[in-house]
JSON list of C-alpha atoms in Angstrom, two decimals:
[
{"chain": "A", "resi": 204, "resn": "UNK", "atom": "CA", "xyz": [86.93, 99.57, 116.87]},
{"chain": "A", "resi": 205, "resn": "UNK", "atom": "CA", "xyz": [88.51, 97.71, 114.45]},
{"chain": "A", "resi": 206, "resn": "UNK", "atom": "CA", "xyz": [88.18, 93.91, 115.58]},
{"chain": "A", "resi": 207, "resn": "UNK", "atom": "CA", "xyz": [84.43, 94.86, 115.61]},
{"chain": "A", "resi": 208, "resn": "UNK", "atom": "CA", "xyz": [84.73, 95.45, 111.85]},
{"chain": "A", "resi": 209, "resn": "UNK", "atom": "CA", "xyz": [86.50, 92.18, 111.06]},
{"chain": "A", "resi": 210, "resn": "UNK", "atom": "CA", "xyz": [84.61, 89.67, 113.12]},
{"chain": "A", "resi": 211, "resn": "UNK", "atom": "CA", "xyz": [81.48, 89.63, 110.63]},
{"chain": "A", "resi": 212, "resn": "UNK", "atom": "CA", "xyz": [83.46, 88.43, 108.08]},
{"chain": "A", "resi": 213, "resn": "UNK", "atom": "CA", "xyz": [84.60, 85.35, 109.92]},
{"chain": "A", "resi": 214, "resn": "UNK", "atom": "CA", "xyz": [80.97, 84.49, 110.82]},
{"chain": "A", "resi": 215, "resn": "UNK", "atom": "CA", "xyz": [81.64, 80.98, 109.92]},
{"chain": "A", "resi": 216, "resn": "UNK", "atom": "CA", "xyz": [84.17, 80.98, 113.12]},
{"chain": "A", "resi": 217, "resn": "UNK", "atom": "CA", "xyz": [87.15, 80.14, 111.69]},
{"chain": "A", "resi": 218, "resn": "UNK", "atom": "CA", "xyz": [90.09, 80.93, 108.27]},
{"chain": "A", "resi": 219, "resn": "UNK", "atom": "CA", "xyz": [92.98, 79.64, 107.43]},
{"chain": "A", "resi": 220, "resn": "UNK", "atom": "CA", "xyz": [96.03, 81.04, 106.10]},
{"chain": "A", "resi": 221, "resn": "UNK", "atom": "CA", "xyz": [98.87, 78.32, 105.29]},
{"chain": "A", "resi": 222, "resn": "UNK", "atom": "CA", "xyz": [99.21, 75.85, 108.65]},
{"chain": "A", "resi": 223, "resn": "UNK", "atom": "CA", "xyz": [97.81, 78.32, 110.90]},
{"chain": "A", "resi": 224, "resn": "UNK", "atom": "CA", "xyz": [94.26, 79.05, 112.04]},
{"chain": "A", "resi": 225, "resn": "UNK", "atom": "CA", "xyz": [92.42, 82.36, 113.10]},
{"chain": "A", "resi": 226, "resn": "UNK", "atom": "CA", "xyz": [89.38, 81.82, 115.03]},
{"chain": "A", "resi": 227, "resn": "UNK", "atom": "CA", "xyz": [86.76, 83.71, 116.43]},
{"chain": "A", "resi": 228, "resn": "UNK", "atom": "CA", "xyz": [85.74, 84.05, 119.89]},
{"chain": "A", "resi": 229, "resn": "UNK", "atom": "CA", "xyz": [82.64, 86.29, 120.29]},
{"chain": "A", "resi": 230, "resn": "UNK", "atom": "CA", "xyz": [83.57, 89.11, 118.90]},
{"chain": "A", "resi": 231, "resn": "UNK", "atom": "CA", "xyz": [87.53, 89.18, 118.99]},
{"chain": "A", "resi": 232, "resn": "UNK", "atom": "CA", "xyz": [89.58, 87.13, 116.34]},
{"chain": "A", "resi": 233, "resn": "UNK", "atom": "CA", "xyz": [92.60, 85.28, 118.01]},
{"chain": "A", "resi": 234, "resn": "UNK", "atom": "CA", "xyz": [95.42, 83.22, 116.45]},
{"chain": "A", "resi": 235, "resn": "UNK", "atom": "CA", "xyz": [95.05, 79.68, 117.42]},
{"chain": "A", "resi": 236, "resn": "UNK", "atom": "CA", "xyz": [98.73, 78.70, 116.34]},
{"chain": "A", "resi": 237, "resn": "UNK", "atom": "CA", "xyz": [100.04, 81.87, 116.97]},
{"chain": "A", "resi": 238, "resn": "UNK", "atom": "CA", "xyz": [101.52, 81.95, 120.51]},
{"chain": "A", "resi": 239, "resn": "UNK", "atom": "CA", "xyz": [102.86, 80.65, 123.47]},
{"chain": "A", "resi": 240, "resn": "UNK", "atom": "CA", "xyz": [100.53, 78.13, 125.42]},
{"chain": "A", "resi": 241, "resn": "UNK", "atom": "CA", "xyz": [97.58, 79.45, 123.46]},
{"chain": "A", "resi": 242, "resn": "UNK", "atom": "CA", "xyz": [97.43, 82.80, 125.79]},
{"chain": "A", "resi": 243, "resn": "UNK", "atom": "CA", "xyz": [95.92, 85.83, 123.09]},
{"chain": "A", "resi": 244, "resn": "UNK", "atom": "CA", "xyz": [97.98, 88.83, 123.98]},
{"chain": "A", "resi": 245, "resn": "UNK", "atom": "CA", "xyz": [96.50, 92.31, 124.32]},
{"chain": "A", "resi": 246, "resn": "UNK", "atom": "CA", "xyz": [99.45, 94.22, 122.95]},
{"chain": "A", "resi": 247, "resn": "UNK", "atom": "CA", "xyz": [102.45, 93.88, 120.60]},
{"chain": "A", "resi": 248, "resn": "UNK", "atom": "CA", "xyz": [104.54, 94.28, 123.77]},
{"chain": "A", "resi": 249, "resn": "UNK", "atom": "CA", "xyz": [103.04, 90.79, 125.26]},
{"chain": "A", "resi": 250, "resn": "UNK", "atom": "CA", "xyz": [103.74, 88.87, 122.08]},
{"chain": "A", "resi": 251, "resn": "UNK", "atom": "CA", "xyz": [107.28, 89.49, 122.18]},
{"chain": "A", "resi": 252, "resn": "UNK", "atom": "CA", "xyz": [107.76, 89.07, 126.08]},
{"chain": "A", "resi": 253, "resn": "UNK", "atom": "CA", "xyz": [106.07, 85.95, 125.37]},
{"chain": "A", "resi": 254, "resn": "UNK", "atom": "CA", "xyz": [109.28, 84.56, 123.26]},
{"chain": "A", "resi": 255, "resn": "UNK", "atom": "CA", "xyz": [106.63, 83.40, 120.11]},
{"chain": "A", "resi": 256, "resn": "UNK", "atom": "CA", "xyz": [108.90, 85.08, 117.94]},
{"chain": "A", "resi": 257, "resn": "UNK", "atom": "CA", "xyz": [111.04, 88.13, 118.01]},
{"chain": "A", "resi": 258, "resn": "UNK", "atom": "CA", "xyz": [111.13, 89.17, 114.83]},
{"chain": "A", "resi": 259, "resn": "UNK", "atom": "CA", "xyz": [109.67, 90.74, 113.06]},
{"chain": "A", "resi": 260, "resn": "UNK", "atom": "CA", "xyz": [109.24, 93.89, 115.23]},
{"chain": "A", "resi": 261, "resn": "UNK", "atom": "CA", "xyz": [106.87, 96.41, 115.39]},
{"chain": "A", "resi": 262, "resn": "UNK", "atom": "CA", "xyz": [109.30, 98.58, 113.67]},
{"chain": "A", "resi": 263, "resn": "UNK", "atom": "CA", "xyz": [109.94, 96.26, 111.01]},
{"chain": "A", "resi": 264, "resn": "UNK", "atom": "CA", "xyz": [106.53, 95.92, 110.25]},
{"chain": "A", "resi": 265, "resn": "UNK", "atom": "CA", "xyz": [105.69, 99.48, 109.92]},
{"chain": "A", "resi": 266, "resn": "UNK", "atom": "CA", "xyz": [108.24, 99.90, 107.89]},
{"chain": "A", "resi": 267, "resn": "UNK", "atom": "CA", "xyz": [107.13, 96.85, 105.43]},
{"chain": "A", "resi": 268, "resn": "UNK", "atom": "CA", "xyz": [103.76, 98.69, 105.18]},
{"chain": "A", "resi": 269, "resn": "UNK", "atom": "CA", "xyz": [105.09, 102.30, 104.77]},
{"chain": "A", "resi": 270, "resn": "UNK", "atom": "CA", "xyz": [106.85, 100.69, 101.78]},
{"chain": "A", "resi": 271, "resn": "UNK", "atom": "CA", "xyz": [103.97, 99.34, 100.27]},
{"chain": "A", "resi": 272, "resn": "UNK", "atom": "CA", "xyz": [102.28, 102.89, 100.74]},
{"chain": "A", "resi": 273, "resn": "UNK", "atom": "CA", "xyz": [105.07, 104.59, 99.06]},
{"chain": "A", "resi": 274, "resn": "UNK", "atom": "CA", "xyz": [104.71, 101.36, 96.10]},
{"chain": "A", "resi": 275, "resn": "UNK", "atom": "CA", "xyz": [100.85, 102.15, 96.32]},
{"chain": "A", "resi": 276, "resn": "UNK", "atom": "CA", "xyz": [99.84, 98.69, 97.02]},
{"chain": "A", "resi": 277, "resn": "UNK", "atom": "CA", "xyz": [97.31, 97.53, 99.10]},
{"chain": "A", "resi": 278, "resn": "UNK", "atom": "CA", "xyz": [99.30, 95.60, 102.25]},
{"chain": "A", "resi": 279, "resn": "UNK", "atom": "CA", "xyz": [97.40, 92.44, 102.24]},
{"chain": "A", "resi": 280, "resn": "UNK", "atom": "CA", "xyz": [99.15, 90.12, 104.56]},
{"chain": "A", "resi": 281, "resn": "UNK", "atom": "CA", "xyz": [100.72, 88.05, 101.99]},
{"chain": "A", "resi": 282, "resn": "UNK", "atom": "CA", "xyz": [102.69, 90.56, 100.46]},
{"chain": "A", "resi": 283, "resn": "UNK", "atom": "CA", "xyz": [103.46, 91.95, 104.23]},
{"chain": "A", "resi": 284, "resn": "UNK", "atom": "CA", "xyz": [105.08, 88.85, 104.59]},
{"chain": "A", "resi": 285, "resn": "UNK", "atom": "CA", "xyz": [106.73, 89.12, 100.83]},
{"chain": "A", "resi": 286, "resn": "UNK", "atom": "CA", "xyz": [107.85, 92.58, 102.44]},
{"chain": "A", "resi": 287, "resn": "UNK", "atom": "CA", "xyz": [109.34, 91.67, 105.02]},
{"chain": "A", "resi": 288, "resn": "UNK", "atom": "CA", "xyz": [111.22, 88.77, 103.63]},
{"chain": "A", "resi": 289, "resn": "UNK", "atom": "CA", "xyz": [112.92, 91.34, 100.96]},
{"chain": "A", "resi": 290, "resn": "UNK", "atom": "CA", "xyz": [113.49, 94.15, 103.67]},
{"chain": "A", "resi": 291, "resn": "UNK", "atom": "CA", "xyz": [115.62, 91.67, 105.77]},
{"chain": "A", "resi": 292, "resn": "UNK", "atom": "CA", "xyz": [116.70, 88.65, 103.64]},
{"chain": "A", "resi": 293, "resn": "UNK", "atom": "CA", "xyz": [118.92, 86.99, 106.48]},
{"chain": "A", "resi": 294, "resn": "UNK", "atom": "CA", "xyz": [116.27, 87.13, 109.45]},
{"chain": "A", "resi": 295, "resn": "UNK", "atom": "CA", "xyz": [114.04, 84.16, 107.79]},
{"chain": "A", "resi": 296, "resn": "UNK", "atom": "CA", "xyz": [112.55, 82.97, 105.06]},
{"chain": "A", "resi": 297, "resn": "UNK", "atom": "CA", "xyz": [108.93, 83.76, 103.96]},
{"chain": "A", "resi": 298, "resn": "UNK", "atom": "CA", "xyz": [107.21, 80.59, 103.86]},
{"chain": "A", "resi": 299, "resn": "UNK", "atom": "CA", "xyz": [108.51, 80.32, 107.87]},
{"chain": "A", "resi": 300, "resn": "UNK", "atom": "CA", "xyz": [106.52, 83.47, 109.02]},
{"chain": "A", "resi": 301, "resn": "UNK", "atom": "CA", "xyz": [103.52, 82.36, 110.68]},
{"chain": "A", "resi": 302, "resn": "UNK", "atom": "CA", "xyz": [100.62, 84.09, 108.98]},
{"chain": "A", "resi": 303, "resn": "UNK", "atom": "CA", "xyz": [98.37, 83.66, 112.29]},
{"chain": "A", "resi": 304, "resn": "UNK", "atom": "CA", "xyz": [101.56, 85.30, 114.49]},
{"chain": "A", "resi": 305, "resn": "UNK", "atom": "CA", "xyz": [101.87, 88.08, 111.97]},
{"chain": "A", "resi": 306, "resn": "UNK", "atom": "CA", "xyz": [98.10, 88.51, 112.22]},
{"chain": "A", "resi": 307, "resn": "UNK", "atom": "CA", "xyz": [97.86, 89.29, 115.58]},
{"chain": "A", "resi": 308, "resn": "UNK", "atom": "CA", "xyz": [101.05, 91.15, 115.55]},
{"chain": "A", "resi": 309, "resn": "UNK", "atom": "CA", "xyz": [99.52, 93.96, 113.07]},
{"chain": "A", "resi": 310, "resn": "UNK", "atom": "CA", "xyz": [96.29, 93.49, 115.60]},
{"chain": "A", "resi": 311, "resn": "UNK", "atom": "CA", "xyz": [97.84, 94.45, 118.39]},
{"chain": "A", "resi": 312, "resn": "UNK", "atom": "CA", "xyz": [99.92, 97.05, 117.06]},
{"chain": "A", "resi": 313, "resn": "UNK", "atom": "CA", "xyz": [98.68, 100.93, 118.18]},
{"chain": "A", "resi": 314, "resn": "UNK", "atom": "CA", "xyz": [99.99, 102.17, 114.69]},
{"chain": "A", "resi": 315, "resn": "UNK", "atom": "CA", "xyz": [98.28, 99.64, 112.20]},
{"chain": "A", "resi": 316, "resn": "UNK", "atom": "CA", "xyz": [94.88, 98.68, 111.63]},
{"chain": "A", "resi": 317, "resn": "UNK", "atom": "CA", "xyz": [93.42, 96.04, 110.62]},
{"chain": "A", "resi": 318, "resn": "UNK", "atom": "CA", "xyz": [90.56, 95.72, 107.46]},
{"chain": "A", "resi": 319, "resn": "UNK", "atom": "CA", "xyz": [89.13, 93.75, 105.25]},
{"chain": "A", "resi": 320, "resn": "UNK", "atom": "CA", "xyz": [88.54, 94.23, 101.49]},
{"chain": "A", "resi": 321, "resn": "UNK", "atom": "CA", "xyz": [85.05, 93.16, 99.48]},
{"chain": "A", "resi": 322, "resn": "UNK", "atom": "CA", "xyz": [86.80, 89.69, 99.20]},
{"chain": "A", "resi": 323, "resn": "UNK", "atom": "CA", "xyz": [87.11, 89.60, 102.68]},
{"chain": "A", "resi": 324, "resn": "UNK", "atom": "CA", "xyz": [90.92, 89.57, 102.11]},
{"chain": "A", "resi": 325, "resn": "UNK", "atom": "CA", "xyz": [92.59, 90.93, 105.53]},
{"chain": "A", "resi": 326, "resn": "UNK", "atom": "CA", "xyz": [95.11, 93.95, 104.78]},
{"chain": "A", "resi": 327, "resn": "UNK", "atom": "CA", "xyz": [96.80, 96.56, 106.67]},
{"chain": "A", "resi": 328, "resn": "UNK", "atom": "CA", "xyz": [96.67, 100.23, 107.46]},
{"chain": "A", "resi": 329, "resn": "UNK", "atom": "CA", "xyz": [98.78, 102.86, 108.88]},
{"chain": "A", "resi": 330, "resn": "UNK", "atom": "CA", "xyz": [96.87, 104.70, 111.34]},
{"chain": "A", "resi": 331, "resn": "UNK", "atom": "CA", "xyz": [98.69, 108.02, 110.77]},
{"chain": "A", "resi": 332, "resn": "UNK", "atom": "CA", "xyz": [98.94, 107.72, 106.74]},
{"chain": "A", "resi": 333, "resn": "UNK", "atom": "CA", "xyz": [96.43, 108.29, 104.34]},
{"chain": "A", "resi": 334, "resn": "UNK", "atom": "CA", "xyz": [96.39, 105.65, 101.31]},
{"chain": "A", "resi": 335, "resn": "UNK", "atom": "CA", "xyz": [96.19, 105.76, 97.61]},
{"chain": "A", "resi": 336, "resn": "UNK", "atom": "CA", "xyz": [96.65, 102.41, 96.70]},
{"chain": "A", "resi": 337, "resn": "UNK", "atom": "CA", "xyz": [96.19, 101.02, 92.93]},
{"chain": "A", "resi": 338, "resn": "UNK", "atom": "CA", "xyz": [93.33, 98.77, 92.45]},
{"chain": "A", "resi": 339, "resn": "UNK", "atom": "CA", "xyz": [94.28, 96.04, 90.66]},
{"chain": "A", "resi": 340, "resn": "UNK", "atom": "CA", "xyz": [90.73, 94.64, 89.88]},
{"chain": "A", "resi": 341, "resn": "UNK", "atom": "CA", "xyz": [90.02, 97.69, 88.42]},
{"chain": "A", "resi": 342, "resn": "UNK", "atom": "CA", "xyz": [88.75, 97.92, 84.44]},
{"chain": "A", "resi": 343, "resn": "UNK", "atom": "CA", "xyz": [89.90, 101.11, 84.08]},
{"chain": "A", "resi": 344, "resn": "UNK", "atom": "CA", "xyz": [93.80, 101.44, 82.34]},
{"chain": "A", "resi": 345, "resn": "UNK", "atom": "CA", "xyz": [95.47, 104.54, 83.57]},
{"chain": "A", "resi": 346, "resn": "UNK", "atom": "CA", "xyz": [98.49, 103.99, 81.77]},
{"chain": "A", "resi": 347, "resn": "UNK", "atom": "CA", "xyz": [99.85, 105.50, 78.44]},
{"chain": "A", "resi": 348, "resn": "UNK", "atom": "CA", "xyz": [99.22, 103.60, 75.34]},
{"chain": "A", "resi": 349, "resn": "UNK", "atom": "CA", "xyz": [102.93, 103.92, 74.85]},
{"chain": "A", "resi": 350, "resn": "UNK", "atom": "CA", "xyz": [103.77, 102.13, 77.93]},
{"chain": "A", "resi": 351, "resn": "UNK", "atom": "CA", "xyz": [101.85, 98.78, 76.70]},
{"chain": "A", "resi": 352, "resn": "UNK", "atom": "CA", "xyz": [103.32, 99.55, 73.42]},
{"chain": "A", "resi": 353, "resn": "UNK", "atom": "CA", "xyz": [107.04, 99.30, 74.77]},
{"chain": "A", "resi": 354, "resn": "UNK", "atom": "CA", "xyz": [105.67, 96.44, 76.72]},
{"chain": "A", "resi": 355, "resn": "UNK", "atom": "CA", "xyz": [104.63, 94.43, 73.84]},
{"chain": "A", "resi": 356, "resn": "UNK", "atom": "CA", "xyz": [108.14, 95.43, 71.96]},
{"chain": "A", "resi": 357, "resn": "UNK", "atom": "CA", "xyz": [110.24, 93.74, 75.14]},
{"chain": "A", "resi": 358, "resn": "UNK", "atom": "CA", "xyz": [108.41, 90.70, 75.29]},
{"chain": "A", "resi": 359, "resn": "UNK", "atom": "CA", "xyz": [108.27, 90.15, 71.55]},
{"chain": "A", "resi": 360, "resn": "UNK", "atom": "CA", "xyz": [111.76, 90.73, 71.79]},
{"chain": "A", "resi": 361, "resn": "UNK", "atom": "CA", "xyz": [114.34, 87.44, 71.75]},
{"chain": "A", "resi": 362, "resn": "UNK", "atom": "CA", "xyz": [115.43, 88.56, 75.59]},
{"chain": "A", "resi": 363, "resn": "UNK", "atom": "CA", "xyz": [111.76, 89.30, 76.63]},
{"chain": "A", "resi": 364, "resn": "UNK", "atom": "CA", "xyz": [110.37, 86.26, 74.93]},
{"chain": "A", "resi": 365, "resn": "UNK", "atom": "CA", "xyz": [113.08, 84.09, 76.91]},
{"chain": "A", "resi": 366, "resn": "UNK", "atom": "CA", "xyz": [112.06, 85.30, 80.56]},
{"chain": "A", "resi": 367, "resn": "UNK", "atom": "CA", "xyz": [110.65, 83.23, 83.03]},
{"chain": "A", "resi": 368, "resn": "UNK", "atom": "CA", "xyz": [108.60, 84.56, 85.48]},
{"chain": "A", "resi": 369, "resn": "UNK", "atom": "CA", "xyz": [107.89, 83.58, 89.10]},
{"chain": "A", "resi": 370, "resn": "UNK", "atom": "CA", "xyz": [104.60, 82.67, 90.19]},
{"chain": "A", "resi": 371, "resn": "UNK", "atom": "CA", "xyz": [102.52, 85.77, 91.68]},
{"chain": "A", "resi": 372, "resn": "UNK", "atom": "CA", "xyz": [101.75, 89.13, 90.47]},
{"chain": "A", "resi": 373, "resn": "UNK", "atom": "CA", "xyz": [103.89, 90.47, 93.42]},
{"chain": "A", "resi": 374, "resn": "UNK", "atom": "CA", "xyz": [106.89, 88.38, 92.46]},
{"chain": "A", "resi": 375, "resn": "UNK", "atom": "CA", "xyz": [106.70, 89.02, 88.66]},
{"chain": "A", "resi": 376, "resn": "UNK", "atom": "CA", "xyz": [106.37, 93.02, 89.61]},
{"chain": "A", "resi": 377, "resn": "UNK", "atom": "CA", "xyz": [109.61, 92.49, 91.66]},
{"chain": "A", "resi": 378, "resn": "UNK", "atom": "CA", "xyz": [111.49, 90.80, 88.85]},
{"chain": "A", "resi": 379, "resn": "UNK", "atom": "CA", "xyz": [110.08, 93.19, 86.26]},
{"chain": "A", "resi": 380, "resn": "UNK", "atom": "CA", "xyz": [111.12, 96.03, 88.82]},
{"chain": "A", "resi": 381, "resn": "UNK", "atom": "CA", "xyz": [114.88, 94.34, 88.73]},
{"chain": "A", "resi": 382, "resn": "UNK", "atom": "CA", "xyz": [115.31, 94.72, 85.10]},
{"chain": "A", "resi": 383, "resn": "UNK", "atom": "CA", "xyz": [115.21, 98.39, 85.24]},
{"chain": "A", "resi": 384, "resn": "UNK", "atom": "CA", "xyz": [113.35, 98.59, 81.57]},
{"chain": "A", "resi": 385, "resn": "UNK", "atom": "CA", "xyz": [112.92, 101.93, 80.51]},
{"chain": "A", "resi": 386, "resn": "UNK", "atom": "CA", "xyz": [109.10, 101.62, 80.24]},
{"chain": "A", "resi": 387, "resn": "UNK", "atom": "CA", "xyz": [108.56, 101.14, 83.62]},
{"chain": "A", "resi": 388, "resn": "UNK", "atom": "CA", "xyz": [110.53, 103.76, 85.30]},
{"chain": "A", "resi": 389, "resn": "UNK", "atom": "CA", "xyz": [108.84, 106.69, 86.87]}
]
């Protein structure tokens, strides 16, 4: 079961993500600030029924994770928060999404599976879909030399050198994609 796989990585008993703490209790992880009255829900509908938060819905979560799959991005919790905010920008700001509550929503969904990577970062998988994520830490360069030459030409141009990028890989990638640069198409 996925919960048993997560427990050993949190041997200290707690990990901190933003202002929320996730605590280990036996072999189960639960969010200490994520639900009303400290109740640890057993399934997705319990979380929504408690009124702790109605957005994102399970469908929102699955759609966001599926979109990250389509982009070949490993759906880490922080990346999922960004994608949820992009998919429904008027719902609530990314910083208002409680990481521990989001963790619990993912954990309680029968469609999603929580995993840990080699750095003990939490990411979310779809139970019914194979993954093919780009390994951002891989030393292998799978892109053609022409892409790098075209990118260098752009960034050395007056337009490219004047660019200001947001912090973080995901936000920078989104900003670059919004420019619709020819060398990044396809």
